[in-house]
PDB file of C-alpha atoms in Angstrom:
ATOM      1  CA  MET A 554     151.459 263.209  39.744  1.00 74.00           C
ATOM      2  CA  ASN A 555     154.219 265.667  39.565  1.00 81.00           C
ATOM      3  CA  PHE A 556     156.752 266.038  42.660  1.00 83.00           C
ATOM      4  CA  PHE A 557     154.784 268.519  44.475  1.00 87.00           C
ATOM      5  CA  GLN A 558     151.892 266.681  44.837  1.00 85.00           C
ATOM      6  CA  ALA A 559     153.724 263.565  45.408  1.00 87.00           C
ATOM      7  CA  ILE A 560     155.249 265.692  48.620  1.00 90.00           C
ATOM      8  CA  ILE A 561     151.503 266.483  49.407  1.00 89.00           C
ATOM      9  CA  LEU A 562     150.540 262.999  49.689  1.00 89.00           C
ATOM     10  CA  GLY A 563     153.779 261.925  51.400  1.00 89.00           C
ATOM     11  CA  LEU A 564     153.368 264.353  54.336  1.00 90.00           C
ATOM     12  CA  VAL A 565     149.396 263.048  54.121  1.00 89.00           C
ATOM     13  CA  GLN A 566     150.745 259.772  54.769  1.00 87.00           C
ATOM     14  CA  ALA A 567     152.962 260.660  57.526  1.00 89.00           C
ATOM     15  CA  LEU A 568     150.520 262.862  59.614  1.00 87.00           C
ATOM     16  CA  THR A 569     147.614 259.845  59.238  1.00 85.00           C
ATOM     17  CA  GLU A 570     149.341 256.593  59.373  1.00 81.00           C
ATOM     18  CA  TYR A 571     149.587 256.068  63.361  1.00 82.00           C
ATOM     19  CA  LEU A 572     146.202 258.035  63.935  1.00 81.00           C
ATOM     20  CA  PRO A 573     143.031 256.045  64.377  1.00 81.00           C
ATOM     21  CA  VAL A 574     141.900 257.746  60.969  1.00 80.00           C
ATOM     22  CA  SER A 575     142.983 255.953  58.298  1.00 76.00           C
ATOM     23  CA  SER A 576     146.104 256.852  56.141  1.00 77.00           C
ATOM     24  CA  SER A 577     144.729 254.714  53.044  1.00 74.00           C
ATOM     25  CA  ALA A 578     141.255 257.045  53.362  1.00 76.00           C
ATOM     26  CA  HIS A 579     143.097 260.317  53.430  1.00 82.00           C
ATOM     27  CA  ILE A 580     145.719 259.074  50.428  1.00 79.00           C
ATOM     28  CA  ARG A 581     142.136 257.933  48.296  1.00 76.00           C
ATOM     29  CA  ILE A 582     140.411 261.316  48.766  1.00 79.00           C
ATOM     30  CA  ILE A 583     143.133 263.632  48.789  1.00 83.00           C
ATOM     31  CA  GLY A 584     144.334 262.102  45.894  1.00 78.00           C
ATOM     32  CA  ASP A 585     141.302 262.044  43.854  1.00 78.00           C
ATOM     33  CA  LEU A 586     140.814 265.983  45.152  1.00 81.00           C
ATOM     34  CA  MET A 587     144.746 266.859  43.791  1.00 81.00           C
ATOM     35  CA  LEU A 588     144.790 264.385  40.875  1.00 77.00           C
ATOM     36  CA  GLY A 589     141.144 263.480  39.470  1.00 72.00           C
ATOM     37  CA  ALA A 590     141.847 259.910  40.352  1.00 70.00           C
ATOM     38  CA  ASP A 591     142.757 257.091  42.719  1.00 69.00           C
ATOM     39  CA  PRO A 592     146.676 257.111  43.078  1.00 76.00           C
ATOM     40  CA  GLY A 593     146.217 253.444  43.508  1.00 71.00           C
ATOM     41  CA  ALA A 594     147.020 250.519  45.818  1.00 70.00           C
ATOM     42  CA  ALA A 595     150.504 249.857  44.611  1.00 73.00           C
ATOM     43  CA  PHE A 596     151.325 253.421  45.381  1.00 79.00           C
ATOM     44  CA  THR A 597     149.659 253.403  48.713  1.00 79.00           C
ATOM     45  CA  ALA A 598     151.581 250.593  49.972  1.00 77.00           C
ATOM     46  CA  ILE A 599     154.725 251.505  48.405  1.00 80.00           C
ATOM     47  CA  ILE A 600     154.975 254.929  50.432  1.00 83.00           C
ATOM     48  CA  GLN A 601     153.532 252.957  53.781  1.00 81.00           C
ATOM     49  CA  ILE A 602     157.137 251.808  53.695  1.00 83.00           C
ATOM     50  CA  GLY A 603     158.382 254.982  54.501  1.00 87.00           C
ATOM     51  CA  THR A 604     156.072 255.202  57.399  1.00 86.00           C
ATOM     52  CA  GLU A 605     157.247 251.862  58.605  1.00 84.00           C
ATOM     53  CA  LEU A 606     160.799 252.539  58.420  1.00 89.00           C
ATOM     54  CA  ALA A 607     160.343 255.616  60.621  1.00 91.00           C
ATOM     55  CA  VAL A 608     158.481 252.958  63.302  1.00 88.00           C
ATOM     56  CA  ILE A 609     161.398 250.503  62.953  1.00 90.00           C
ATOM     57  CA  LEU A 610     164.063 253.213  63.789  1.00 92.00           C
ATOM     58  CA  TYR A 611     161.808 254.593  66.534  1.00 91.00           C
ATOM     59  CA  PHE A 612     161.489 251.142  67.949  1.00 90.00           C
ATOM     60  CA  ARG A 613     164.832 249.819  67.167  1.00 92.00           C
ATOM     61  CA  ARG A 614     165.853 248.769  70.629  1.00 93.00           C
ATOM     62  CA  ASP A 615     162.630 246.857  71.103  1.00 91.00           C
ATOM     63  CA  ILE A 616     162.897 245.049  67.963  1.00 92.00           C
ATOM     64  CA  ILE A 617     166.535 243.935  68.370  1.00 94.00           C
ATOM     65  CA  ASN A 618     165.402 242.483  71.757  1.00 93.00           C
ATOM     66  CA  ILE A 619     162.694 240.943  70.044  1.00 92.00           C
ATOM     67  CA  LEU A 620     164.509 239.448  67.215  1.00 92.00           C
ATOM     68  CA  SER A 621     167.572 238.619  69.497  1.00 92.00           C
ATOM     69  CA  HIS A 622     165.672 236.775  72.395  1.00 91.00           C
ATOM     70  CA  TRP A 623     163.504 235.130  69.854  1.00 90.00           C
ATOM     71  CA  PHE A 624     166.093 233.356  68.411  1.00 91.00           C
ATOM     72  CA  ALA A 625     168.059 232.408  71.424  1.00 89.00           C
ATOM     73  CA  CYS A 626     165.047 230.775  72.760  1.00 86.00           C
ATOM     74  CA  LEU A 627     164.128 229.216  69.454  1.00 85.00           C
ATOM     75  CA  PHE A 628     167.643 227.440  69.305  1.00 84.00           C
ATOM     76  CA  GLY A 629     167.698 226.637  72.910  1.00 78.00           C
ATOM     77  CA  ARG A 630     169.711 229.029  74.980  1.00 79.00           C
ATOM     78  CA  ASN A 631     166.636 229.286  77.301  1.00 76.00           C
ATOM     79  CA  GLY A 632     165.791 225.453  77.321  1.00 73.00           C
ATOM     80  CA  LYS A 633     165.782 222.570  75.285  1.00 78.00           C
ATOM     81  CA  ASP A 634     162.266 221.835  75.940  1.00 78.00           C
ATOM     82  CA  TRP A 635     159.517 222.659  73.278  1.00 78.00           C
ATOM     83  CA  LYS A 636     157.854 225.367  75.860  1.00 79.00           C
ATOM     84  CA  SER A 637     161.282 227.180  76.222  1.00 79.00           C
ATOM     85  CA  ARG A 638     161.878 227.229  73.150  1.00 77.00           C
ATOM     86  CA  MET A 639     158.406 229.199  72.475  1.00 79.00           C
ATOM     87  CA  GLY A 640     159.502 231.751  74.748  1.00 75.00           C
ATOM     88  CA  ARG A 641     158.530 230.691  78.145  1.00 78.00           C
ATOM     89  CA  GLY A 642     159.598 233.002  80.719  1.00 79.00           C
ATOM     90  CA  ASP A 643     161.064 235.555  78.240  1.00 83.00           C
ATOM     91  CA  LYS A 644     158.971 238.808  77.618  1.00 88.00           C
ATOM     92  CA  TRP A 645     160.731 239.823  74.576  1.00 91.00           C
ATOM     93  CA  ALA A 646     160.393 235.967  72.913  1.00 90.00           C
ATOM     94  CA  THR A 647     156.992 236.083  73.851  1.00 90.00           C
ATOM     95  CA  LEU A 648     156.250 239.406  72.472  1.00 91.00           C
ATOM     96  CA  GLY A 649     157.716 238.035  69.574  1.00 91.00           C
ATOM     97  CA  TRP A 650     155.414 235.304  68.853  1.00 92.00           C
ATOM     98  CA  ASN A 651     152.369 237.477  69.464  1.00 91.00           C
ATOM     99  CA  VAL A 652     153.791 239.606  66.689  1.00 91.00           C
ATOM    100  CA  ILE A 653     153.494 236.287  64.500  1.00 91.00           C
ATOM    101  CA  VAL A 654     150.697 235.238  65.723  1.00 92.00           C
ATOM    102  CA  GLY A 655     148.686 238.482  65.221  1.00 90.00           C
ATOM    103  CA  SER A 656     150.365 239.131  61.522  1.00 88.00           C
ATOM    104  CA  ILE A 657     148.560 235.703  60.433  1.00 89.00           C
ATOM    105  CA  PRO A 658     145.006 237.290  59.638  1.00 89.00           C
ATOM    106  CA  ILE A 659     146.054 239.960  57.686  1.00 85.00           C
ATOM    107  CA  VAL A 660     148.553 237.890  56.024  1.00 83.00           C
ATOM    108  CA  ILE A 661     145.600 234.927  54.703  1.00 87.00           C
ATOM    109  CA  LEU A 662     142.728 237.833  54.077  1.00 85.00           C
ATOM    110  CA  GLY A 663     145.619 240.095  52.246  1.00 79.00           C
ATOM    111  CA  PHE A 664     146.746 237.359  50.226  1.00 78.00           C
ATOM    112  CA  THR A 665     142.728 235.899  49.269  1.00 81.00           C
ATOM    113  CA  LEU A 666     140.940 239.255  48.772  1.00 77.00           C
ATOM    114  CA  GLN A 667     143.953 240.861  46.650  1.00 73.00           C
ATOM    115  CA  ASN A 668     141.862 241.358  43.485  1.00 74.00           C
ATOM    116  CA  ILE A 669     138.479 242.762  45.990  1.00 77.00           C
ATOM    117  CA  ILE A 670     141.080 244.841  48.200  1.00 71.00           C
ATOM    118  CA  GLU A 671     142.451 246.433  44.947  1.00 66.00           C
ATOM    119  CA  THR A 672     139.312 247.510  43.137  1.00 70.00           C
ATOM    120  CA  THR A 673     135.923 246.902  45.055  1.00 75.00           C
ATOM    121  CA  LEU A 674     136.933 248.186  48.194  1.00 74.00           C
ATOM    122  CA  ARG A 675     138.231 251.287  47.100  1.00 73.00           C
ATOM    123  CA  ASN A 676     134.905 252.666  46.287  1.00 81.00           C
ATOM    124  CA  LEU A 677     134.956 255.903  48.216  1.00 83.00           C
ATOM    125  CA  TRP A 678     130.944 255.036  49.606  1.00 87.00           C
ATOM    126  CA  ILE A 679     132.548 251.944  51.453  1.00 86.00           C
ATOM    127  CA  THR A 680     135.306 254.482  52.597  1.00 86.00           C
ATOM    128  CA  VAL A 681     132.689 257.011  54.049  1.00 88.00           C
ATOM    129  CA  THR A 682     130.755 254.192  55.879  1.00 90.00           C
ATOM    130  CA  VAL A 683     133.769 252.592  57.673  1.00 88.00           C
ATOM    131  CA  LEU A 684     134.967 256.040  58.401  1.00 89.00           C
ATOM    132  CA  PHE A 685     131.711 256.711  60.380  1.00 92.00           C
ATOM    133  CA  LEU A 686     131.127 253.256  61.691  1.00 90.00           C
ATOM    134  CA  PHE A 687     134.685 252.768  62.943  1.00 88.00           C
ATOM    135  CA  GLY A 688     134.748 256.251  64.928  1.00 89.00           C
ATOM    136  CA  VAL A 689     131.852 255.733  66.563  1.00 92.00           C
ATOM    137  CA  LEU A 690     132.848 252.412  67.583  1.00 91.00           C
ATOM    138  CA  LEU A 691     136.605 253.800  68.927  1.00 90.00           C
ATOM    139  CA  TRP A 692     134.888 256.763  70.558  1.00 91.00           C
ATOM    140  CA  ILE A 693     132.319 254.155  72.730  1.00 92.00           C
ATOM    141  CA  VAL A 694     135.128 251.475  73.399  1.00 91.00           C
ATOM    142  CA  ASP A 695     138.003 254.026  74.117  1.00 88.00           C
ATOM    143  CA  ALA A 696     135.299 255.509  77.141  1.00 87.00           C
ATOM    144  CA  ARG A 697     134.022 252.594  78.210  1.00 88.00           C
ATOM    145  CA  ALA A 698     136.907 250.151  78.251  1.00 85.00           C
ATOM    146  CA  ARG A 699     139.087 249.977  81.829  1.00 84.00           C
ATOM    147  CA  GLN A 700     143.097 250.325  81.516  1.00 82.00           C
ATOM    148  CA  ILE A 701     144.611 247.182  82.910  1.00 88.00           C
ATOM    149  CA  LYS A 702     146.907 245.414  80.778  1.00 90.00           C
ATOM    150  CA  THR A 703     150.085 246.322  79.977  1.00 89.00           C
ATOM    151  CA  MET A 704     152.515 244.579  76.538  1.00 88.00           C
ATOM    152  CA  ASP A 705     153.417 242.096  79.115  1.00 86.00           C
ATOM    153  CA  ASP A 706     149.975 241.235  79.736  1.00 89.00           C
ATOM    154  CA  MET A 707     149.388 239.900  75.875  1.00 90.00           C
ATOM    155  CA  THR A 708     148.354 236.742  75.242  1.00 89.00           C
ATOM    156  CA  ASN A 709     148.161 234.727  72.169  1.00 89.00           C
ATOM    157  CA  ARG A 710     144.623 234.631  72.003  1.00 92.00           C
ATOM    158  CA  ASP A 711     144.811 238.721  72.522  1.00 92.00           C
ATOM    159  CA  ALA A 712     147.454 238.945  69.430  1.00 92.00           C
ATOM    160  CA  PHE A 713     145.183 237.100  67.373  1.00 93.00           C
ATOM    161  CA  LEU A 714     142.337 239.697  68.051  1.00 93.00           C
ATOM    162  CA  PHE A 715     144.743 242.292  67.549  1.00 91.00           C
ATOM    163  CA  GLY A 716     145.687 240.778  64.050  1.00 90.00           C
ATOM    164  CA  LEU A 717     141.927 240.647  63.494  1.00 90.00           C
ATOM    165  CA  GLY A 718     141.423 244.591  63.788  1.00 89.00           C
ATOM    166  CA  GLN A 719     144.487 244.752  61.982  1.00 88.00           C
ATOM    167  CA  SER A 720     143.505 243.043  59.121  1.00 87.00           C
ATOM    168  CA  LEU A 721     140.354 245.424  58.839  1.00 85.00           C
ATOM    169  CA  ALA A 722     142.467 247.755  57.761  1.00 80.00           C
ATOM    170  CA  LEU A 723     142.397 246.155  54.248  1.00 82.00           C
ATOM    171  CA  ILE A 724     139.294 248.317  54.069  1.00 82.00           C
ATOM    172  CA  PRO A 725     140.440 252.100  53.229  1.00 78.00           C
ATOM    173  CA  GLY A 726     138.553 253.854  56.104  1.00 79.00           C
ATOM    174  CA  VAL A 727     138.858 251.508  58.709  1.00 82.00           C
ATOM    175  CA  SER A 728     142.444 252.382  59.942  1.00 80.00           C
ATOM    176  CA  ARG A 729     145.186 249.942  60.890  1.00 81.00           C
ATOM    177  CA  SER A 730     146.120 251.763  64.154  1.00 83.00           C
ATOM    178  CA  GLY A 731     142.212 252.593  64.337  1.00 84.00           C
ATOM    179  CA  GLY A 732     141.715 248.699  63.821  1.00 87.00           C
ATOM    180  CA  THR A 733     144.292 247.473  66.581  1.00 89.00           C
ATOM    181  CA  ILE A 734     143.877 250.405  68.907  1.00 89.00           C
ATOM    182  CA  THR A 735     140.027 249.679  69.234  1.00 90.00           C
ATOM    183  CA  VAL A 736     140.588 245.856  69.747  1.00 91.00           C
ATOM    184  CA  GLY A 737     143.234 246.855  72.224  1.00 90.00           C
ATOM    185  CA  ARG A 738     141.079 248.901  74.151  1.00 91.00           C
ATOM    186  CA  ALA A 739     138.190 246.717  74.346  1.00 91.00           C
ATOM    187  CA  LEU A 740     140.400 244.299  75.611  1.00 92.00           C
ATOM    188  CA  GLY A 741     141.344 246.461  78.903  1.00 91.00           C
ATOM    189  CA  TYR A 742     145.004 247.685  77.139  1.00 92.00           C
ATOM    190  CA  THR A 743     146.431 250.989  78.184  1.00 90.00           C
ATOM    191  CA  ARG A 744     145.909 253.816  75.422  1.00 86.00           C
ATOM    192  CA  GLU A 745     149.758 253.656  75.271  1.00 86.00           C
ATOM    193  CA  ALA A 746     150.173 249.908  75.463  1.00 89.00           C
ATOM    194  CA  ALA A 747     147.795 249.641  72.609  1.00 89.00           C
ATOM    195  CA  VAL A 748     149.453 252.063  70.303  1.00 87.00           C
ATOM    196  CA  ARG A 749     152.407 250.755  70.933  1.00 88.00           C
ATOM    197  CA  LEU A 750     151.407 246.884  70.150  1.00 89.00           C
ATOM    198  CA  SER A 751     150.119 248.464  66.934  1.00 87.00           C
ATOM    199  CA  PHE A 752     153.071 250.283  66.067  1.00 86.00           C
ATOM    200  CA  LEU A 753     154.883 246.389  66.521  1.00 88.00           C
ATOM    201  CA  MET A 754     152.154 244.525  64.914  1.00 86.00           C
ATOM    202  CA  ALA A 755     152.368 246.706  61.982  1.00 84.00           C
ATOM    203  CA  ILE A 756     155.595 246.418  60.605  1.00 85.00           C
ATOM    204  CA  PRO A 757     155.585 242.638  59.402  1.00 84.00           C
ATOM    205  CA  ALA A 758     152.341 243.150  57.561  1.00 78.00           C
ATOM    206  CA  VAL A 759     153.188 246.954  55.975  1.00 75.00           C
ATOM    207  CA  VAL A 760     156.547 245.955  54.801  1.00 78.00           C
ATOM    208  CA  GLY A 761     155.695 242.749  53.571  1.00 77.00           C
ATOM    209  CA  SER A 762     152.868 244.423  51.698  1.00 71.00           C
ATOM    210  CA  GLY A 763     154.846 247.286  50.506  1.00 72.00           C
ATOM    211  CA  LEU A 764     157.518 245.179  49.305  1.00 75.00           C
ATOM    212  CA  LEU A 765     155.134 242.832  47.453  1.00 73.00           C
ATOM    213  CA  GLU A 766     153.362 246.160  45.680  1.00 69.00           C
ATOM    214  CA  ALA A 767     156.996 247.340  44.473  1.00 71.00           C
ATOM    215  CA  ILE A 768     157.894 244.055  43.072  1.00 75.00           C
ATOM    216  CA  LYS A 769     154.447 243.996  41.091  1.00 71.00           C
ATOM    217  CA  ALA A 770     154.900 247.519  40.250  1.00 66.00           C
ATOM    218  CA  VAL A 771     158.364 246.738  38.758  1.00 66.00           C
ATOM    219  CA  LYS A 772     157.026 244.096  36.652  1.00 70.00           C
ATOM    220  CA  ASP A 773     153.894 246.370  35.544  1.00 66.00           C
ATOM    221  CA  TYR A 774     154.563 249.594  35.711  1.00 58.00           C
ATOM    222  CA  LYS A 775     154.307 250.218  31.980  1.00 61.00           C
ATOM    223  CA  THR A 776     150.230 248.553  31.873  1.00 60.00           C
ATOM    224  CA  ASP A 777     149.539 249.886  35.259  1.00 61.00           C
ATOM    225  CA  ALA A 778     147.072 252.980  34.501  1.00 61.00           C
ATOM    226  CA  MET A 779     146.843 253.957  38.259  1.00 65.00           C
ATOM    227  CA  PHE A 780     150.323 254.186  39.364  1.00 69.00           C
ATOM    228  CA  PRO A 781     152.056 257.209  38.982  1.00 72.00           C
ATOM    229  CA  GLY A 782     155.675 256.680  38.300  1.00 75.00           C
ATOM    230  CA  TRP A 783     158.709 255.426  40.488  1.00 80.00           C
ATOM    231  CA  GLY A 784     160.046 259.657  41.006  1.00 85.00           C
ATOM    232  CA  PRO A 785     157.231 260.625  42.785  1.00 87.00           C
ATOM    233  CA  THR A 786     156.284 257.576  44.531  1.00 86.00           C
ATOM    234  CA  ILE A 787     159.783 257.318  46.117  1.00 89.00           C
ATOM    235  CA  VAL A 788     159.556 261.178  46.913  1.00 90.00           C
ATOM    236  CA  ALA A 789     156.166 260.444  48.705  1.00 90.00           C
ATOM    237  CA  ALA A 790     157.766 257.568  50.545  1.00 90.00           C
ATOM    238  CA  ILE A 791     160.743 259.751  51.671  1.00 93.00           C
ATOM    239  CA  VAL A 792     158.903 262.359  52.877  1.00 93.00           C
ATOM    240  CA  SER A 793     156.615 260.169  54.900  1.00 91.00           C
ATOM    241  CA  PHE A 794     159.687 258.715  56.684  1.00 93.00           C
ATOM    242  CA  PHE A 795     161.091 261.825  57.854  1.00 93.00           C
ATOM    243  CA  VAL A 796     157.594 263.190  58.742  1.00 92.00           C
ATOM    244  CA  GLY A 797     156.093 259.917  60.187  1.00 90.00           C
ATOM    245  CA  TYR A 798     159.108 259.902  62.872  1.00 92.00           C
ATOM    246  CA  ILE A 799     158.164 263.142  64.124  1.00 92.00           C
ATOM    247  CA  VAL A 800     154.550 261.995  64.255  1.00 89.00           C
ATOM    248  CA  ILE A 801     155.386 259.059  66.235  1.00 90.00           C
ATOM    249  CA  ILE A 802     157.140 261.004  69.213  1.00 89.00           C
ATOM    250  CA  GLY A 803     154.562 263.184  69.161  1.00 88.00           C
ATOM    251  CA  PHE A 804     151.173 260.389  68.758  1.00 86.00           C
ATOM    252  CA  LEU A 805     153.224 258.534  71.999  1.00 85.00           C
ATOM    253  CA  LYS A 806     152.640 261.556  73.948  1.00 84.00           C
ATOM    254  CA  PHE A 807     149.236 262.671  73.322  1.00 84.00           C
ATOM    255  CA  VAL A 808     147.730 259.121  74.261  1.00 78.00           C
ATOM    256  CA  SER A 809     149.717 259.143  77.077  1.00 75.00           C
ATOM    257  CA  THR A 810     147.310 261.976  78.507  1.00 77.00           C
ATOM    258  CA  PHE A 811     144.572 262.134  76.130  1.00 75.00           C
ATOM    259  CA  SER A 812     141.854 259.750  75.302  1.00 79.00           C
ATOM    260  CA  TYR A 813     140.907 259.123  71.520  1.00 85.00           C
ATOM    261  CA  LYS A 814     137.805 261.342  71.622  1.00 86.00           C
ATOM    262  CA  ALA A 815     139.182 263.655  69.076  1.00 87.00           C
ATOM    263  CA  PHE A 816     140.181 261.327  66.624  1.00 88.00           C
ATOM    264  CA  ALA A 817     136.797 259.698  66.610  1.00 89.00           C
ATOM    265  CA  ILE A 818     135.002 263.051  66.200  1.00 91.00           C
ATOM    266  CA  TYR A 819     137.046 263.965  63.146  1.00 89.00           C
ATOM    267  CA  ARG A 820     136.614 260.480  61.368  1.00 90.00           C
ATOM    268  CA  ILE A 821     132.766 261.139  61.945  1.00 92.00           C
ATOM    269  CA  GLY A 822     133.450 264.796  60.647  1.00 91.00           C
ATOM    270  CA  LEU A 823     135.623 263.457  57.559  1.00 89.00           C
ATOM    271  CA  ALA A 824     133.030 260.979  56.441  1.00 91.00           C
ATOM    272  CA  VAL A 825     130.080 263.903  56.350  1.00 92.00           C
ATOM    273  CA  VAL A 826     132.401 265.739  54.277  1.00 89.00           C
ATOM    274  CA  VAL A 827     133.384 263.239  52.076  1.00 87.00           C
ATOM    275  CA  ALA A 828     129.565 262.148  51.775  1.00 91.00           C
ATOM    276  CA  ILE A 829     128.656 265.764  50.697  1.00 91.00           C
ATOM    277  CA  LEU A 830     131.876 266.087  48.089  1.00 88.00           C
ATOM    278  CA  LEU A 831     130.065 262.578  46.478  1.00 87.00           C
ATOM    279  CA  LEU A 832     126.598 263.824  46.526  1.00 87.00           C
ATOM    280  CA  THR A 833     127.380 266.981  44.875  1.00 86.00           C
ATOM    281  CA  GLY A 834     129.776 265.678  42.462  1.00 80.00           C
ATOM    282  CA  ALA A 835     132.703 266.942  43.795  1.00 78.00           C
ATOM    283  CA  LEU A 836     134.284 263.271  43.836  1.00 76.00           C
ATOM    284  CA  VAL A 837     133.218 260.451  42.901  1.00 73.00           C
ATOM    285  CA  PRO A 838     133.235 256.409  43.667  1.00 74.00           C
ATOM    286  CA  PHE A 839     135.902 254.168  42.117  1.00 65.00           C
ATOM    287  CA  GLU A 840     133.376 252.495  39.832  1.00 48.00           C
ATOM    288  CA  ALA A 841     132.816 255.945  38.350  1.00 41.00           C
ATOM    289  CA  ILE A 842     136.273 256.443  37.646  1.00 39.00           C
ATOM    290  CA  SER A 843     137.173 252.766  36.682  1.00 38.00           C
ATOM    291  CA  ALA A 844     134.369 253.162  33.779  1.00 36.00           C
ATOM    292  CA  ALA A 845     135.798 256.783  32.567  1.00 34.00           C
ATOM    293  CA  ALA A 846     139.353 254.786  32.636  1.00 32.00           C
TER     294      ALA A 846
END
């Protein structure tokens, strides 16, 4: 991977990370078209740190409120009983606990299914299938669901269900935001609330997985044939940060006015295009790449 290709993949990451279209699928597909090979799970996870840093910068006031109120309640400033320590009556502390609850599924599944995630699940036929299915699901759910809940209405149960939706993003093609937004809309959250909760819940999971992959890449970079090197990876992450911040602003404005129908149609169309490229041999599934490596 050269630096021009790294910049392109950084742009792809920034333009698709927050939209319900799956950034990992786009990195997988476009990386294969440009490089003739999968850029790899480590590269994908590390450059996602760039887009998550953009989220942290944009939502910095919310994050500061969550952390300050969460710690204040935990150490008894809101009351000494356990319910007060767990954030009763404090919406920011409660939101902090809900982010923790929502992070549990992806942490457990990420660790237990790590080998499958980095190998079998990167098969492009799986990507095509979930791109199509979750595009249809997002379209149906968004069209039929009510918009009655805000961020303040989130319960631990809803948080866990959001987390299950987020954990589906371990399969390239599902989309982290797509999974959480679909669950949020199914539960009756407004489009903007679903997006904001998706952003906040992604921070622990994405930053954590990115740091773990970075540590792993440092240890294994000499033997990992799929890792493209630190120079291109860092460049891609920097590009994804700056462009990602602009995309966040535009996406939040978009969902406050329009539905997710356009994203659902895009997912379905992309699935059809990739299927054609696979059938014609322009793209090859992961197994064929692995066998040739």
